[in-house]
CSV table of C-alpha atoms in Angstrom, one decimal:
chain,number,residue,atom,x,y,z
J,2,MET,CA,16.8,-5.1,-3.2
J,3,HIS,CA,14.4,-2.5,-4.5
J,4,ALA,CA,17.2,-0.3,-6.2
J,5,ASN,CA,14.9,0.6,-9.2
J,6,GLN,CA,14.2,4.4,-9.1
J,7,PRO,CA,11.0,5.9,-10.2
J,8,THR,CA,11.2,7.6,-13.4
J,9,ASN,CA,9.3,10.8,-12.5
J,10,GLN,CA,10.1,11.7,-9.1
J,11,PRO,CA,7.9,14.9,-8.6
J,12,THR,CA,4.7,13.0,-10.1
J,13,ASN,CA,5.4,10.0,-8.1
J,14,GLN,CA,5.9,12.0,-4.8
J,15,ARG,CA,2.4,13.8,-5.7
J,16,PHE,CA,0.7,10.2,-6.0
J,17,MET,CA,2.4,9.0,-2.8
J,18,ARG,CA,1.0,12.2,-1.0
J,19,ASP,CA,-2.4,11.1,-2.2
J,20,ALA,CA,-1.8,7.7,-0.7
J,21,ILE,CA,-0.7,9.3,2.6
J,22,LEU,CA,-4.0,11.4,2.6
J,23,GLU,CA,-6.0,8.3,2.0
J,24,ALA,CA,-4.4,6.6,5.1
J,25,GLU,CA,-5.0,9.7,7.2
J,26,ASN,CA,-8.5,9.6,6.4
J,27,GLY,CA,-9.0,6.0,7.4
J,28,ILE,CA,-7.0,6.7,10.6
J,29,LYS,CA,-9.3,9.5,11.5
J,30,LYS,CA,-12.4,7.5,10.9
J,31,GLY,CA,-11.0,4.5,13.0
J,32,HIS,CA,-11.2,2.2,9.8
J,33,GLY,CA,-7.9,0.5,10.4
J,34,GLY,CA,-4.1,0.8,10.1
J,35,PRO,CA,-2.0,3.5,8.5
J,36,PHE,CA,-2.2,2.2,4.9
J,37,GLY,CA,-3.5,4.1,2.1
J,38,ALA,CA,-3.1,3.6,-1.7
J,39,VAL,CA,-4.1,5.0,-4.9
J,40,ILE,CA,-3.9,3.3,-8.3
J,41,VAL,CA,-2.8,5.5,-11.3
J,42,LYS,CA,-3.3,5.0,-15.0
J,43,GLU,CA,-1.9,7.6,-17.6
J,44,ASN,CA,-1.3,9.9,-14.7
J,45,LYS,CA,-4.8,9.8,-13.2
J,46,ILE,CA,-6.0,8.3,-10.0
J,47,ILE,CA,-8.6,5.7,-10.9
J,48,GLY,CA,-8.8,3.7,-7.7
J,49,ARG,CA,-8.4,4.7,-4.0
J,50,GLY,CA,-8.4,2.7,-0.9
J,51,HIS,CA,-7.5,2.8,2.7
J,52,ASN,CA,-7.2,0.0,5.4
J,53,LYS,CA,-10.9,-1.1,6.4
J,54,VAL,CA,-10.0,-4.0,8.5
J,55,PHE,CA,-11.5,-2.5,11.8
J,56,LYS,CA,-14.6,-0.9,10.1
J,57,GLU,CA,-15.5,-4.0,8.4
J,58,ASN,CA,-14.1,-6.6,10.6
J,59,ASN,CA,-12.5,-8.2,7.7
J,60,PRO,CA,-8.7,-9.0,7.7
J,61,THR,CA,-8.4,-8.9,3.9
J,62,LEU,CA,-9.3,-5.2,3.6
J,63,HIS,CA,-6.0,-3.7,3.3
J,64,GLY,CA,-5.5,-0.4,1.6
J,65,GLU,CA,-4.1,-2.0,-1.6
J,66,MET,CA,-7.1,-4.7,-1.8
J,67,VAL,CA,-9.7,-1.7,-1.3
J,68,ALA,CA,-7.8,0.3,-4.1
J,69,ILE,CA,-7.7,-2.8,-6.5
J,70,THR,CA,-11.4,-3.2,-6.1
J,71,ASP,CA,-12.2,0.5,-6.6
J,72,ALA,CA,-10.1,0.6,-9.8
J,73,CYS,CA,-11.5,-2.5,-11.4
J,74,LYS,CA,-15.0,-1.1,-10.5
J,75,ASN,CA,-14.2,2.2,-12.1
J,76,LEU,CA,-12.6,0.7,-15.2
J,77,LYS,CA,-15.1,-2.2,-15.5
J,78,THR,CA,-12.3,-4.8,-15.8
J,79,PHE,CA,-10.2,-7.1,-13.6
J,80,ASP,CA,-7.1,-6.3,-15.5
J,81,LEU,CA,-5.1,-3.4,-14.4
J,82,GLN,CA,-2.3,-3.6,-16.8
J,83,GLY,CA,-0.8,-0.2,-17.5
J,84,CYS,CA,-1.5,0.8,-13.9
J,85,ASP,CA,0.8,1.6,-11.1
J,86,ILE,CA,0.0,1.6,-7.3
J,87,TYR,CA,1.3,4.1,-4.6
J,88,THR,CA,0.8,2.6,-1.1
J,89,THR,CA,2.3,3.8,2.3
J,90,GLY,CA,3.6,0.4,3.3
J,91,GLU,CA,5.4,-2.3,1.3
J,92,PRO,CA,2.7,-4.7,0.6
J,93,CYS,CA,2.0,-7.8,2.6
J,94,PRO,CA,2.2,-11.1,0.9
J,95,MET,CA,-1.7,-11.3,0.4
J,96,CYS,CA,-1.7,-7.8,-1.3
J,97,LEU,CA,1.5,-8.5,-3.2
J,98,CYS,CA,0.1,-11.3,-4.8
J,99,ALA,CA,-3.3,-9.6,-5.5
J,100,LEU,CA,-1.2,-6.8,-7.1
J,101,MET,CA,0.5,-9.4,-9.4
J,102,TRP,CA,-2.9,-11.0,-10.2
J,103,ALA,CA,-4.3,-7.6,-11.3
J,104,ASN,CA,-1.3,-7.0,-13.4
J,105,ILE,CA,-0.2,-3.9,-11.7
J,106,GLU,CA,3.0,-2.6,-13.5
J,107,ASN,CA,4.8,-0.8,-10.8
J,108,ILE,CA,4.4,-0.9,-6.9
J,109,TYR,CA,5.6,2.3,-5.2
J,110,TYR,CA,5.8,2.0,-1.4
J,111,GLY,CA,6.7,4.1,1.4
J,112,CYS,CA,7.6,2.0,4.6
J,113,THR,CA,9.4,-1.2,4.2
J,114,ILE,CA,8.4,-4.6,5.4
J,115,LYS,CA,10.7,-4.0,8.5
J,116,ASP,CA,9.1,-0.6,9.3
J,117,ASN,CA,5.8,-2.3,9.4
J,118,GLU,CA,6.9,-4.2,12.7
J,119,ILE,CA,7.0,-0.7,14.2
J,120,ILE,CA,3.0,-0.9,14.4
J,121,GLY,CA,2.8,-4.6,15.2
J,122,PHE,CA,2.9,-6.3,11.9
J,123,ARG,CA,4.3,-9.7,11.2
J,124,ASP,CA,5.0,-9.5,7.3
J,125,ASP,CA,8.7,-10.7,7.7
J,126,LYS,CA,7.3,-14.0,9.4
J,127,LEU,CA,4.9,-14.4,6.6
J,128,ASN,CA,7.4,-13.8,4.1
J,129,SER,CA,9.7,-16.4,5.5
J,130,ILE,CA,6.9,-19.0,5.8
J,131,LEU,CA,5.8,-18.5,2.3
J,132,ASN,CA,9.5,-18.3,1.1
J,133,ILE,CA,9.0,-14.9,-0.7
J,134,ASP,CA,12.1,-13.6,-1.9
J,135,ARG,CA,11.2,-9.8,-2.5
J,136,LYS,CA,14.7,-9.5,-4.3
J,137,LYS,CA,13.4,-11.2,-7.4
J,138,ILE,CA,10.3,-8.7,-7.6
J,139,THR,CA,11.7,-6.0,-9.9
J,140,ASN,CA,8.7,-3.5,-10.0
J,141,LEU,CA,8.9,-2.8,-6.2
J,142,HIS,CA,10.1,0.8,-5.7
J,143,GLU,CA,10.6,2.5,-2.3
J,144,LEU,CA,9.4,6.1,-2.3
J,145,ASP,CA,8.9,8.7,0.3
J,146,ARG,CA,9.9,6.5,3.3
J,147,ASN,CA,10.2,9.3,5.8
J,148,ALA,CA,6.8,10.8,5.1
J,149,CYS,CA,5.3,7.5,5.5
J,150,LEU,CA,7.3,6.8,8.8
J,151,ALA,CA,5.8,10.1,10.2
J,152,LEU,CA,2.5,8.6,9.2
J,153,PHE,CA,3.1,5.5,11.2
J,154,ASP,CA,4.2,7.7,13.9
J,155,LYS,CA,0.9,9.5,13.9
J,156,TYR,CA,-0.8,6.2,13.9
J,157,ASN,CA,1.0,4.9,17.0
J,158,ASN,CA,-0.2,8.1,18.8
J,159,THR,CA,-3.8,7.6,18.0
J,160,LYS,CA,-5.8,6.7,21.0
J,161,ASP,CA,-8.7,4.7,19.6
J,162,LYS,CA,-6.8,2.2,17.4
J,163,ARG,CA,-7.6,-1.6,17.9
J,164,ASN,CA,-4.8,-3.8,18.5
J,165,TYR,CA,-4.4,-6.3,15.8
């Protein structure tokens, strides 16, 4: 499905670690689920975001959406062509479409859609309803799944999370 391998593994892993740190920051603050993202252009982080669903009582404020907003603001554009995103979870349908609209080149994710079920998400159901065939999306790349699964475990052991 996502057999394409990242071209520069050490650099990609560094950016995934930044996404994990972003997610951990959001968890500590009680902002939302274990989702963090960084958007990179020319090997520089130009946008950051973590899930803020709880903080803002807004179901659309996933880590990827917050990172897109931050990157667009910082670059003063709506077009993120030439950028890659590193995110701790495979994007849900909403985020996946937003990343496509923003012209993100590559999407590197840690935990899979199936893994998201561990923390109560229903992305597989939404993919089915919307008839999304992720096999046809060639710019999705799995990266550092085990590190992101550890993040999900940390989130599951958090006492103050809200059930969503």
